[in-house]
Amino acid sequence: MAVSVDEAVSTGPAPDHGPPARRLGGRGRSVVEIALLTVLAVVMLFPVLWMLETSIKENRDVYAIPAKFFDFAVTLQHYKDVFVAQGDGRTPVSVNFLNSVVVAGASTVLATVLGVPAAWAYSRFAVKAKKDQLFFILSTRFMPPVVVVIPIFLMYRQIGLYDNKLGLILIYTAFNVPFTIWMMKGFVDEVPAEYEDAAMLDGYTRLQAFWRYTLPLLVPGIAATAVFALIFSWNEFVFATFLTSSDSVRTAPPAIAGLIGGTTTDWGLVAAASVVFALPVLVFAYLVRKHLIAGVTLGAVRR
Amino acid sequence: MKDPAPLTTDHPGQVVSVTPPAPGRSRRLSDRWLAVTFISPAMLLLLGMSVFPLLWALYLSFTDYSATRGGPANFIGFGNYTAILTSAQVHTRALTTLIYVVGAVGLQTVLGFGIAYLISRRTRGRGALTTLFLVPMMLSPVVVGLFWRFMLDAQFGVVNSMLGSVGLGQVEWLTRQRTALVSLIVVDTWQWTPFIMLIALAGLTAVPKYLYEAASIDRASEWFRFRTITLPLVWPLLLIAVMFRAIEAFRLFDLVYILTSGGPGVSTETLSFHIYKVAFLGFNSGTASAYGILMVLVVIVLTQFYLRYLNKLKED
């Protein structure tokens, strides 16, 4: 690219937007860039839109060839089918959704209760081999689930936790604790230790200082961390599949995956169930968007 | 810690006026006690749910134990390990996994960085754009796998339908050996490009503006600025994202399970998926454990690289 005129010279329409050193061809280039971004955004979002669309299409339009993008009959039948059984009562899937809420909720609470104090302790005290401990903690989160699930499966069969919600809650807690500790340690580090020192000069014990001065400041961080833990547990599939078998225990992900068994698949139903499943995640993710980078890197990267 | 103090005083007005007891005997001691009580529950859980199972797997990996046959586990030394390391089947899976990891992570990096670069050059609507792009990443692999399976269906899938309407031939995305692996890579790329984008964007927006200003005073070309300012400053962070994705991709299981179930044939069987078959369809718990331990070793090595690098970056 050729060297061109400086910012100062081009007093055209360019300077009012953006980075310094607009080139003369800036406008044209900008248009190309916006077009490119638009195309990419459409490609990224199309599957999501298609899923939404499929979930409100009547069956004959779902399987239409060529695919119908706009002129289809709208129905909410699929959403009804997710929750209401043909004759009466609730569908198995609705029970699975409820199980998901219980399992994800309980494991998140447990992980928070265990993780936050640990994070605070790691942040404030000189713990022996602190760095190694923290590395070890994060390493456990990287274990391939398929590998961990083999001994866990055998273990659970022995102690009666197989096909038991408590079993799922425990393993999810174990997978969320490392994340909670890493994520929360970052938040605790941001709260000056001097607050506690000052409180202790006033005669409070360290514990009281933590409880009264630091903890209230950590609440937003705890909320964000908990939301991520909730999303991880909610989305988890491997443990849910291999550690449960009955519909009364099974969570939503394996249940939704189970909808495609058999010879014919009701894709409208699958789409509706997927939307119901994914919507809370998207809402929650939107709420914690400020902490998204730390969240998705398990608290390792913070900006 | 003589005083198991009431944890909450419900009268905030009182806080100041309360004259607390004189500081305890040894603050050092009480701190250590606190640290231990606060850390050990979490540690115990991890030891019980992560380390103990792994140790059990390690023990099983030296036996011929089978979860269905039951009976005593006979010690067979390194039998399982040699069987796995010399198995042509495993080599095929390793190659598939390698192709998948390199292909998917490579594509994600290029696309993710590209999108981040384009977004970073916009001044308005950056937040909204970023949010939109991030949607795929937050979805469960189950939803992603199912939905792409529907879209890639050879008969009524929307992808083939679109290809047809622009006059291109139909592709059997998930039922041909070659295309199935490509489909897997494409779907993973769709889901995880936002991840790389997010981190690259953080790097790009952190590049100080004055550097560009200085460069433009020097009349440096766009490419030169990109190569000498943008890339070196973003690269360390980008590498973190790439390594993270590589570890995740290496242990990929759910997407394969739902999208292709390893097929057609064994063309999309990753190592994780193969372990699942050995363990839960073949019921060779011993062999599967050895297989798993080998995989864990690889993950540990990768994670160590990742964490060391991360640590180095943090200290700078």
Coordinates of C-alpha atoms in Angstrom, one line a residue:
Chain A
M1 CA 0.0 0.0 0.0
A2 CA 1.4 3.3 -1.1
V3 CA 2.3 6.0 1.3
S4 CA -0.3 8.7 1.2
V5 CA -1.4 12.0 2.5
D6 CA -1.5 12.7 6.2
E7 CA -4.5 13.2 8.4
A8 CA -3.9 16.9 8.5
V9 CA -4.1 17.3 4.7
S10 CA -7.3 15.4 4.1
T11 CA -9.9 17.6 5.6
G12 CA -12.6 15.7 3.8
P13 CA -15.5 13.8 5.5
A14 CA -13.1 11.3 6.8
P15 CA -11.7 12.8 10.1
D16 CA -15.1 12.7 11.8
H17 CA -14.9 9.0 12.3
G18 CA -12.3 7.0 13.8
P19 CA -8.7 6.0 13.8
P20 CA -6.0 8.5 12.9
A21 CA -4.3 8.7 9.5
R22 CA -7.4 8.1 7.3
R23 CA -6.3 7.6 3.8
L24 CA -7.9 9.3 0.9
G25 CA -9.4 6.0 -0.1
G26 CA -10.7 5.6 3.4
R27 CA -14.3 6.0 2.5
G28 CA -14.3 3.3 -0.1
R29 CA -12.3 1.0 2.1
S30 CA -14.6 1.6 4.9
V31 CA -17.6 0.5 2.7
V32 CA -15.8 -2.7 1.8
E33 CA -15.0 -3.4 5.4
I34 CA -18.6 -2.8 6.5
A35 CA -19.9 -5.1 3.7
L36 CA -17.5 -7.8 4.7
L37 CA -18.5 -7.5 8.4
T38 CA -22.2 -7.7 7.4
V39 CA -21.6 -10.8 5.3
L40 CA -19.7 -12.5 8.2
A41 CA -22.4 -11.5 10.7
V42 CA -25.1 -13.0 8.5
V43 CA -23.1 -16.2 8.2
M44 CA -22.5 -16.4 11.9
L45 CA -26.1 -15.6 12.8
F46 CA -27.9 -17.5 10.1
P47 CA -28.0 -20.9 11.9
V48 CA -29.4 -19.2 15.0
L49 CA -32.1 -17.5 13.0
W50 CA -32.8 -20.7 11.1
M51 CA -33.3 -22.5 14.3
L52 CA -35.8 -19.9 15.5
E53 CA -37.6 -20.0 12.2
T54 CA -37.7 -23.8 12.2
S55 CA -39.2 -23.8 15.7
I56 CA -42.2 -21.8 14.5
K57 CA -42.8 -23.5 11.2
E58 CA -45.4 -26.0 10.4
N59 CA -44.0 -29.4 9.8
R60 CA -44.6 -29.4 6.0
D61 CA -42.6 -26.2 5.7
V62 CA -39.8 -27.5 7.9
Y63 CA -39.1 -30.2 5.3
A64 CA -39.9 -28.1 2.3
I65 CA -37.5 -28.3 -0.7
P66 CA -36.3 -25.8 -1.6
A67 CA -36.2 -24.4 1.9
K68 CA -38.7 -21.7 2.7
F69 CA -37.2 -18.6 4.2
F70 CA -40.1 -16.2 4.5
D71 CA -43.4 -17.5 3.3
F72 CA -44.3 -20.2 5.8
A73 CA -47.2 -20.8 8.1
V74 CA -46.4 -19.8 11.7
T75 CA -47.3 -22.1 14.6
L76 CA -46.4 -22.4 18.2
Q77 CA -47.3 -26.1 18.3
H78 CA -43.7 -27.2 18.6
Y79 CA -43.2 -25.2 21.8
K80 CA -46.4 -26.6 23.2
D81 CA -45.2 -30.1 22.3
V82 CA -42.0 -29.5 24.3
F83 CA -43.9 -29.1 27.5
V84 CA -47.4 -30.6 27.1
A85 CA -47.8 -34.2 26.4
Q86 CA -50.2 -35.4 23.7
G87 CA -53.0 -36.5 26.0
D88 CA -52.4 -34.9 29.3
G89 CA -49.7 -33.8 31.7
R90 CA -46.1 -32.9 31.2
T91 CA -43.7 -34.3 28.7
P92 CA -40.5 -36.1 29.8
V93 CA -38.5 -33.2 28.4
S94 CA -40.2 -30.7 30.7
V95 CA -39.1 -32.8 33.6
N96 CA -35.6 -32.8 32.2
F97 CA -35.7 -29.1 32.0
L98 CA -36.7 -28.9 35.6
N99 CA -33.8 -31.3 36.5
S100 CA -31.4 -29.1 34.7
V101 CA -32.6 -26.1 36.7
V102 CA -32.1 -28.0 40.0
V103 CA -28.7 -29.5 39.0
A104 CA -27.2 -26.4 37.5
G105 CA -28.6 -24.2 40.4
A106 CA -27.4 -26.4 43.2
S107 CA -23.9 -27.0 41.7
T108 CA -23.5 -23.3 41.1
V109 CA -24.4 -22.5 44.7
L110 CA -22.0 -25.1 46.0
A111 CA -19.2 -24.1 43.8
T112 CA -19.7 -20.5 44.9
V113 CA -19.7 -21.3 48.5
L114 CA -16.6 -23.4 48.2
G115 CA -14.8 -21.3 45.7
V116 CA -15.2 -17.7 46.9
P117 CA -13.6 -18.3 50.4
A118 CA -10.8 -20.3 48.7
A119 CA -10.2 -17.5 46.2
W120 CA -10.0 -15.0 49.0
A121 CA -7.6 -17.1 50.9
Y122 CA -5.3 -17.5 47.9
S123 CA -5.4 -13.8 47.2
R124 CA -4.7 -12.6 50.7
F125 CA -2.5 -15.1 52.4
A126 CA 1.0 -16.5 51.8
V127 CA 0.0 -20.1 51.1
K128 CA 2.8 -22.6 50.6
A129 CA 3.5 -23.3 46.9
K130 CA 0.6 -21.1 46.0
K131 CA 1.3 -20.9 42.3
D132 CA 1.6 -24.7 42.1
Q133 CA -1.7 -25.1 43.9
L134 CA -3.4 -22.7 41.6
F135 CA -2.0 -24.5 38.6
F136 CA -3.1 -27.8 39.9
I137 CA -6.6 -26.5 40.5
L138 CA -6.9 -25.2 36.9
S139 CA -5.4 -28.3 35.5
T140 CA -8.3 -30.4 36.9
R141 CA -10.6 -28.3 34.8
F142 CA -8.8 -29.3 31.6
M143 CA -9.2 -33.0 32.1
P144 CA -11.1 -34.6 29.2
P145 CA -14.6 -35.4 30.5
V146 CA -14.7 -38.7 28.6
V147 CA -11.7 -39.9 30.5
V148 CA -12.9 -38.7 33.9
V149 CA -16.3 -40.2 33.4
I150 CA -15.0 -43.8 33.3
P151 CA -13.7 -44.0 36.9
I152 CA -16.5 -41.6 38.1
F153 CA -19.0 -44.0 36.5
L154 CA -17.5 -47.0 38.3
M155 CA -17.2 -45.0 41.5
Y156 CA -20.8 -43.8 41.4
R157 CA -22.1 -47.3 40.7
Q158 CA -20.5 -48.5 43.9
I159 CA -21.7 -45.8 46.2
G160 CA -25.2 -45.4 44.6
L161 CA -24.7 -42.0 43.0
Y162 CA -25.2 -43.3 39.5
D163 CA -28.5 -42.0 38.0
N164 CA -28.8 -39.6 40.9
K165 CA -29.0 -35.9 40.8
L166 CA -26.7 -35.5 43.7
G167 CA -24.0 -37.3 41.7
L168 CA -24.4 -34.8 38.8
I169 CA -24.4 -31.9 41.3
L170 CA -21.1 -33.1 42.8
I171 CA -19.3 -33.6 39.6
Y172 CA -20.5 -30.2 38.2
T173 CA -19.4 -28.6 41.4
A174 CA -16.0 -30.2 41.1
F175 CA -15.7 -28.8 37.5
N176 CA -16.9 -25.3 38.5
V177 CA -14.8 -24.9 41.6
P178 CA -11.5 -24.4 39.7
F179 CA -13.2 -21.8 37.5
T180 CA -14.8 -20.1 40.5
I181 CA -11.4 -19.9 42.3
W182 CA -9.5 -18.5 39.3
M183 CA -12.2 -16.1 38.3
M184 CA -12.9 -14.9 41.9
K185 CA -9.2 -14.5 42.7
G186 CA -9.0 -11.9 40.0
F187 CA -11.9 -10.0 41.6
V188 CA -10.4 -10.3 45.1
D189 CA -7.1 -9.1 43.9
E190 CA -8.8 -5.9 42.7
V191 CA -10.1 -5.1 46.2
P192 CA -7.2 -3.5 48.1
A193 CA -6.1 -5.6 51.1
E194 CA -5.7 -2.3 53.0
Y195 CA -9.5 -2.2 53.7
E196 CA -9.1 -5.4 55.7
D197 CA -5.9 -4.1 57.4
A198 CA -7.7 -1.0 58.4
A199 CA -10.7 -3.0 59.8
M200 CA -8.2 -5.1 61.7
L201 CA -6.5 -2.1 63.2
D202 CA -10.0 -1.2 64.5
G203 CA -9.9 -4.6 66.2
Y204 CA -11.9 -6.8 64.0
T205 CA -10.6 -10.2 63.3
R206 CA -9.5 -11.1 59.8
L207 CA -12.7 -13.1 59.3
Q208 CA -14.9 -10.2 60.3
A209 CA -13.0 -7.9 58.1
F210 CA -13.5 -10.2 55.2
W211 CA -17.2 -10.6 55.9
R212 CA -18.0 -7.0 56.5
Y213 CA -15.7 -5.1 54.2
T214 CA -14.5 -7.3 51.4
L215 CA -17.4 -9.6 50.7
P216 CA -19.9 -6.8 50.0
L217 CA -17.5 -5.4 47.4
L218 CA -17.2 -8.8 45.8
V219 CA -20.9 -9.2 45.2
P220 CA -20.9 -8.1 41.5
G221 CA -17.9 -10.4 40.8
I222 CA -19.6 -13.3 42.6
A223 CA -22.7 -12.7 40.6
A224 CA -20.8 -12.8 37.3
T225 CA -18.8 -15.8 38.3
A226 CA -22.0 -17.7 39.4
V227 CA -23.7 -16.9 36.1
F228 CA -20.8 -18.5 34.2
A229 CA -20.8 -21.5 36.4
L230 CA -24.5 -21.8 35.8
I231 CA -24.0 -21.7 32.1
F232 CA -21.3 -24.3 32.2
S233 CA -23.5 -26.7 34.2
W234 CA -26.5 -26.0 32.1
N235 CA -24.8 -26.7 28.9
E236 CA -22.8 -29.8 30.1
F237 CA -23.4 -32.9 28.1
V238 CA -20.9 -35.7 28.7
F239 CA -21.5 -36.3 32.4
A240 CA -25.2 -35.8 32.0
T241 CA -25.3 -38.6 29.4
F242 CA -23.1 -41.2 31.0
L243 CA -24.1 -40.7 34.7
T244 CA -27.8 -40.8 34.3
S245 CA -30.3 -43.1 32.7
S246 CA -33.8 -42.5 33.9
D247 CA -36.0 -39.6 32.7
S248 CA -36.7 -38.5 36.3
V249 CA -33.0 -37.7 36.8
R250 CA -31.7 -36.9 33.3
T251 CA -31.0 -33.2 32.5
A252 CA -32.1 -31.4 29.3
P253 CA -29.0 -31.7 27.1
P254 CA -29.0 -35.5 26.8
A255 CA -32.8 -35.4 26.6
I256 CA -32.8 -33.0 23.7
A257 CA -30.1 -35.1 22.0
G258 CA -32.3 -38.1 22.5
L259 CA -35.1 -36.5 20.5
I260 CA -33.2 -37.4 17.3
G261 CA -33.2 -41.1 17.9
G262 CA -35.4 -43.4 15.9
T263 CA -36.2 -43.4 12.2
T264 CA -37.9 -40.0 11.9
T265 CA -36.9 -36.9 13.7
D266 CA -39.4 -34.1 14.4
W267 CA -37.0 -31.3 13.7
G268 CA -39.5 -28.6 14.6
L269 CA -39.7 -30.1 18.1
V270 CA -35.9 -30.3 18.3
A271 CA -35.6 -26.7 17.2
A272 CA -38.2 -25.5 19.7
A273 CA -36.6 -27.5 22.5
S274 CA -33.2 -26.1 21.5
V275 CA -34.5 -22.5 21.6
V276 CA -36.1 -23.0 25.0
F277 CA -32.8 -24.5 26.2
A278 CA -30.5 -21.8 24.7
L279 CA -32.5 -18.7 25.4
P280 CA -31.7 -18.5 29.1
V281 CA -28.1 -19.0 28.4
L282 CA -28.1 -16.1 25.9
V283 CA -29.9 -13.8 28.3
F284 CA -27.5 -14.7 31.1
A285 CA -24.4 -14.3 28.8
Y286 CA -25.7 -10.9 27.9
L287 CA -25.9 -9.9 31.5
V288 CA -22.3 -10.8 32.1
R289 CA -20.9 -9.5 28.8
K290 CA -18.5 -7.3 30.6
H291 CA -16.7 -10.3 32.1
L292 CA -17.0 -12.5 29.1
I293 CA -13.3 -12.8 28.4
A294 CA -12.4 -13.8 31.9
G295 CA -15.4 -16.1 31.9
V296 CA -14.7 -18.0 28.8
T297 CA -11.0 -18.4 29.5
L298 CA -11.8 -19.8 33.0
G299 CA -10.6 -16.7 34.7
A300 CA -7.1 -16.9 33.1
V301 CA -7.2 -13.8 31.0
R302 CA -8.5 -10.5 32.4
R303 CA -8.8 -7.2 30.7
Chain B
M1 CA -9.7 -17.0 66.9
K2 CA -11.0 -17.3 70.4
D3 CA -14.1 -15.6 69.5
P4 CA -16.5 -17.4 67.1
A5 CA -17.9 -14.0 66.4
P6 CA -21.4 -13.4 65.2
L7 CA -20.9 -13.1 61.5
T8 CA -23.4 -10.4 60.9
T9 CA -24.2 -7.4 63.0
D10 CA -27.6 -6.3 61.8
H11 CA -27.2 -2.8 63.0
P12 CA -24.8 -1.1 60.6
G13 CA -24.9 2.0 62.8
Q14 CA -23.3 0.1 65.6
V15 CA -20.3 -1.0 63.6
V16 CA -18.2 2.0 64.5
S17 CA -19.1 2.2 68.1
V18 CA -18.5 -1.4 69.0
T19 CA -15.2 -1.8 70.7
P20 CA -13.9 -5.1 69.6
P21 CA -11.8 -7.4 71.7
A22 CA -8.1 -6.8 71.8
P23 CA -6.3 -8.4 68.9
G24 CA -5.8 -12.2 69.3
R25 CA -2.7 -13.8 70.5
S26 CA -1.0 -14.5 67.2
R27 CA -2.3 -13.0 64.1
R28 CA 0.0 -15.1 62.0
L29 CA -1.4 -18.3 63.4
S30 CA -5.0 -17.2 63.0
D31 CA -4.3 -16.3 59.3
R32 CA -2.9 -19.7 58.6
W33 CA -5.9 -21.3 60.3
L34 CA -8.2 -19.2 58.2
A35 CA -6.4 -20.0 55.0
V36 CA -6.6 -23.7 55.7
T37 CA -10.2 -23.7 56.6
F38 CA -11.1 -21.7 53.5
I39 CA -9.1 -23.6 51.0
S40 CA -9.4 -27.2 52.2
P41 CA -13.1 -27.8 51.4
A42 CA -12.5 -26.9 47.8
M43 CA -9.3 -28.9 47.7
L44 CA -10.9 -31.9 49.2
L45 CA -13.7 -31.8 46.6
L46 CA -11.1 -31.6 43.8
L47 CA -9.1 -34.4 45.4
G48 CA -12.2 -36.6 45.7
M49 CA -13.8 -35.8 42.3
S50 CA -10.8 -35.3 40.1
V51 CA -7.6 -36.8 41.5
F52 CA -9.0 -39.9 43.1
P53 CA -10.9 -40.9 40.0
L54 CA -7.7 -40.4 38.0
L55 CA -5.7 -42.5 40.4
W56 CA -8.4 -45.2 40.1
A57 CA -8.2 -45.0 36.3
L58 CA -4.4 -45.3 36.7
Y59 CA -4.8 -48.5 38.7
L60 CA -7.4 -49.9 36.3
S61 CA -5.1 -49.2 33.4
F62 CA -2.7 -51.9 34.6
T63 CA -5.5 -54.5 34.8
D64 CA -7.9 -56.3 32.5
Y65 CA -10.9 -55.1 34.4
S66 CA -14.2 -55.0 32.5
A67 CA -17.2 -53.1 33.9
T68 CA -19.7 -55.6 32.6
R69 CA -17.9 -58.9 33.1
G70 CA -17.1 -57.9 36.7
G71 CA -15.0 -60.3 38.6
P72 CA -11.5 -59.6 39.9
A73 CA -9.2 -57.3 38.1
N74 CA -6.1 -59.1 37.0
F75 CA -2.8 -57.2 36.9
I76 CA -1.4 -57.2 33.4
G77 CA 1.4 -54.7 33.7
F78 CA 1.8 -52.4 30.7
G79 CA -0.2 -54.7 28.5
N80 CA -2.9 -52.1 27.9
Y81 CA -0.4 -49.4 27.2
T82 CA 1.5 -51.4 24.6
A83 CA -1.7 -52.5 23.0
I84 CA -2.9 -48.9 22.6
L85 CA 0.4 -47.4 21.5
T86 CA 0.8 -50.1 18.8
S87 CA -2.7 -50.2 17.6
A88 CA -3.3 -49.0 14.1
Q89 CA -6.8 -48.0 15.1
V90 CA -5.5 -45.6 17.6
H91 CA -3.0 -44.2 15.1
T92 CA -5.9 -43.5 12.8
R93 CA -7.8 -41.7 15.5
A94 CA -4.8 -39.7 16.5
L95 CA -4.4 -38.5 12.9
T96 CA -8.1 -37.6 12.7
T97 CA -7.8 -35.7 15.9
L98 CA -4.7 -33.9 14.6
I99 CA -6.3 -32.9 11.3
Y100 CA -9.3 -31.7 13.2
V101 CA -7.4 -29.7 15.8
V102 CA -5.1 -28.1 13.3
G103 CA -7.9 -27.4 10.8
A104 CA -10.4 -26.1 13.2
V105 CA -8.1 -24.0 15.3
G106 CA -6.3 -22.7 12.3
L107 CA -9.5 -21.6 10.6
Q108 CA -10.8 -20.1 13.8
T109 CA -7.7 -18.1 14.4
V110 CA -7.6 -16.6 10.9
L111 CA -11.3 -15.8 10.8
G112 CA -11.5 -14.7 14.5
F113 CA -8.6 -12.4 14.1
G114 CA -9.9 -11.1 10.8
I115 CA -13.3 -10.3 12.3
A116 CA -11.7 -8.7 15.4
Y117 CA -9.5 -6.5 13.2
L118 CA -12.5 -5.4 11.1
I119 CA -14.5 -4.6 14.3
S120 CA -11.7 -2.8 15.9
R121 CA -11.6 -0.4 12.9
R122 CA -15.2 0.6 13.4
T123 CA -15.9 3.3 15.9
R124 CA -19.7 3.0 16.1
G125 CA -21.7 0.0 17.0
R126 CA -18.7 -2.0 18.2
G127 CA -20.4 -3.3 21.3
A128 CA -23.6 -4.4 19.4
L129 CA -21.5 -6.1 16.7
T130 CA -19.4 -7.9 19.2
T131 CA -22.4 -9.2 21.1
L132 CA -24.0 -10.5 17.9
F133 CA -20.9 -12.3 16.9
L134 CA -20.6 -14.0 20.3
V135 CA -23.9 -15.8 20.1
P136 CA -22.6 -19.2 18.7
M137 CA -20.0 -19.5 21.4
M138 CA -22.5 -19.4 24.3
L139 CA -24.7 -22.2 22.8
S140 CA -24.4 -25.8 24.2
P141 CA -22.6 -28.2 21.9
V142 CA -25.8 -30.2 21.9
V143 CA -27.8 -27.4 20.4
V144 CA -25.0 -26.6 17.9
G145 CA -24.5 -30.3 16.9
L146 CA -28.2 -31.0 16.5
F147 CA -28.9 -27.9 14.6
W148 CA -26.1 -28.2 12.2
R149 CA -27.0 -31.8 11.6
F150 CA -30.4 -30.6 10.5
M151 CA -28.9 -27.8 8.3
L152 CA -26.4 -30.2 6.7
D153 CA -28.9 -32.9 6.0
A154 CA -28.4 -34.1 2.4
Q155 CA -32.1 -34.1 1.5
F156 CA -33.9 -31.3 3.2
G157 CA -31.0 -29.4 4.8
V158 CA -31.0 -25.7 4.2
V159 CA -27.3 -25.7 3.2
N160 CA -27.9 -28.0 0.2
S161 CA -31.0 -26.1 -0.6
M162 CA -29.1 -22.9 -0.9
L163 CA -26.3 -24.6 -2.9
G164 CA -29.0 -25.9 -5.2
S165 CA -30.6 -22.5 -5.7
V166 CA -27.3 -21.0 -6.9
G167 CA -26.8 -23.9 -9.2
L168 CA -24.3 -25.9 -7.3
G169 CA -24.5 -29.6 -6.8
Q170 CA -25.7 -31.3 -3.6
V171 CA -23.1 -32.4 -1.1
E172 CA -23.5 -35.3 1.3
W173 CA -22.0 -33.4 4.2
L174 CA -22.3 -35.9 7.0
T175 CA -22.4 -39.2 5.1
R176 CA -19.2 -39.1 3.1
Q177 CA -15.8 -39.8 4.7
R178 CA -14.0 -36.7 3.5
T179 CA -16.8 -34.2 3.8
A180 CA -17.8 -35.4 7.3
L181 CA -14.5 -34.4 8.8
V182 CA -14.7 -31.1 6.9
S183 CA -18.2 -30.6 8.3
L184 CA -17.0 -31.2 11.8
I185 CA -14.3 -28.6 11.3
V186 CA -16.7 -26.1 9.8
V187 CA -19.2 -26.5 12.6
D188 CA -16.5 -26.2 15.3
T189 CA -15.2 -23.1 13.5
W190 CA -18.6 -21.6 13.4
Q191 CA -19.0 -22.1 17.1
W192 CA -15.5 -21.0 18.3
T193 CA -14.4 -18.3 15.9
P194 CA -16.1 -15.8 18.3
F195 CA -13.9 -17.0 21.1
I196 CA -10.7 -16.1 19.2
M197 CA -12.4 -12.9 18.0
L198 CA -13.3 -11.9 21.6
I199 CA -9.7 -12.2 22.8
A200 CA -8.1 -10.8 19.7
L201 CA -10.4 -7.8 20.0
A202 CA -9.3 -7.3 23.6
G203 CA -5.7 -7.2 22.4
L204 CA -6.4 -4.9 19.5
T205 CA -8.3 -2.3 21.5
A206 CA -5.5 -2.3 24.0
V207 CA -2.9 -1.2 21.4
P208 CA -2.1 2.4 22.4
K209 CA -3.3 4.9 19.7
Y210 CA -0.2 7.0 19.9
L211 CA 1.8 4.2 18.4
Y212 CA -0.3 4.4 15.2
E213 CA -0.1 8.2 15.3
A214 CA 3.7 8.0 15.6
A215 CA 3.8 5.6 12.7
S216 CA 1.6 7.7 10.5
I217 CA 3.8 10.7 11.1
D218 CA 6.6 8.5 9.9
R219 CA 4.4 7.8 6.9
A220 CA 4.5 4.1 7.5
S221 CA 2.4 2.0 5.2
E222 CA -0.7 0.3 6.5
W223 CA 0.9 -3.2 6.1
F224 CA 4.0 -2.0 7.9
R225 CA 2.0 -0.7 10.8
F226 CA 0.1 -3.9 11.0
R227 CA 3.2 -6.0 10.9
T228 CA 5.3 -4.0 13.3
I229 CA 2.7 -2.6 15.8
T230 CA -0.5 -4.5 15.7
L231 CA 0.7 -8.0 15.3
P232 CA 3.5 -8.0 17.9
L233 CA 1.3 -6.4 20.5
V234 CA -1.7 -8.7 19.9
W235 CA 0.2 -11.9 19.3
P236 CA 0.8 -12.9 23.0
L237 CA -2.8 -12.7 23.8
L238 CA -3.8 -14.4 20.6
L239 CA -1.5 -17.2 21.4
I240 CA -3.3 -17.7 24.7
A241 CA -6.6 -18.0 22.9
V242 CA -5.1 -20.4 20.3
M243 CA -3.6 -22.7 23.0
F244 CA -6.8 -22.7 24.9
R245 CA -8.8 -23.7 21.9
A246 CA -6.3 -26.4 20.9
I247 CA -6.6 -28.0 24.3
E248 CA -10.4 -27.9 24.1
A249 CA -10.4 -29.2 20.6
F250 CA -8.1 -32.0 21.5
R251 CA -10.6 -33.3 24.0
L252 CA -13.6 -32.7 21.8
F253 CA -16.3 -35.3 22.3
D254 CA -19.9 -34.0 22.4
L255 CA -20.0 -32.4 19.0
V256 CA -18.7 -35.6 17.4
Y257 CA -21.2 -37.7 19.3
I258 CA -24.1 -35.6 18.1
L259 CA -23.1 -34.5 14.7
T260 CA -21.7 -37.7 13.2
S261 CA -21.3 -40.3 15.9
G262 CA -17.9 -40.8 14.6
G263 CA -19.1 -41.9 11.2
P264 CA -19.3 -42.6 8.4
G265 CA -17.1 -45.5 9.1
V266 CA -14.6 -44.1 11.6
S267 CA -13.8 -41.0 9.6
T268 CA -14.7 -38.5 12.3
E269 CA -13.7 -40.5 15.4
T270 CA -11.5 -38.4 17.6
L271 CA -9.5 -39.9 20.4
S272 CA -12.1 -38.9 22.9
F273 CA -14.8 -40.6 20.9
H274 CA -12.8 -43.7 20.5
I275 CA -12.2 -43.9 24.3
Y276 CA -15.9 -43.7 24.8
K277 CA -16.5 -46.6 22.4
V278 CA -13.8 -48.7 24.1
A279 CA -15.2 -47.9 27.5
F280 CA -19.0 -47.9 27.0
L281 CA -19.5 -50.0 24.0
G282 CA -16.6 -52.4 24.3
F283 CA -16.7 -52.4 28.1
N284 CA -12.9 -52.7 28.3
S285 CA -12.6 -50.5 31.3
G286 CA -8.9 -51.4 31.7
T287 CA -7.9 -50.6 28.2
A288 CA -10.1 -47.5 28.1
S289 CA -8.4 -46.3 31.4
A290 CA -5.0 -46.7 29.9
Y291 CA -6.1 -44.9 26.8
G292 CA -7.6 -42.1 29.0
I293 CA -4.4 -41.8 31.1
L294 CA -2.4 -41.4 27.9
M295 CA -4.7 -38.6 26.8
V296 CA -4.5 -37.0 30.2
L297 CA -0.7 -37.0 29.9
V298 CA -1.0 -35.1 26.6
V299 CA -3.5 -32.7 28.1
I300 CA -1.2 -32.1 31.2
V301 CA 1.7 -31.3 29.0
L302 CA -0.4 -28.9 26.8
T303 CA -1.9 -27.3 29.9
Q304 CA 1.6 -26.8 31.5
F305 CA 2.7 -25.0 28.3
Y306 CA -0.4 -22.9 28.4
L307 CA -0.1 -22.0 32.1
R308 CA 3.6 -21.3 32.0
Y309 CA 3.1 -19.0 29.1
L310 CA 0.1 -17.4 30.8
N311 CA 2.2 -16.8 33.8
K312 CA 5.0 -15.3 31.9
L313 CA 2.6 -13.0 30.2
K314 CA 1.1 -11.9 33.5
E315 CA 4.5 -11.1 35.0
D316 CA 5.6 -8.9 32.1

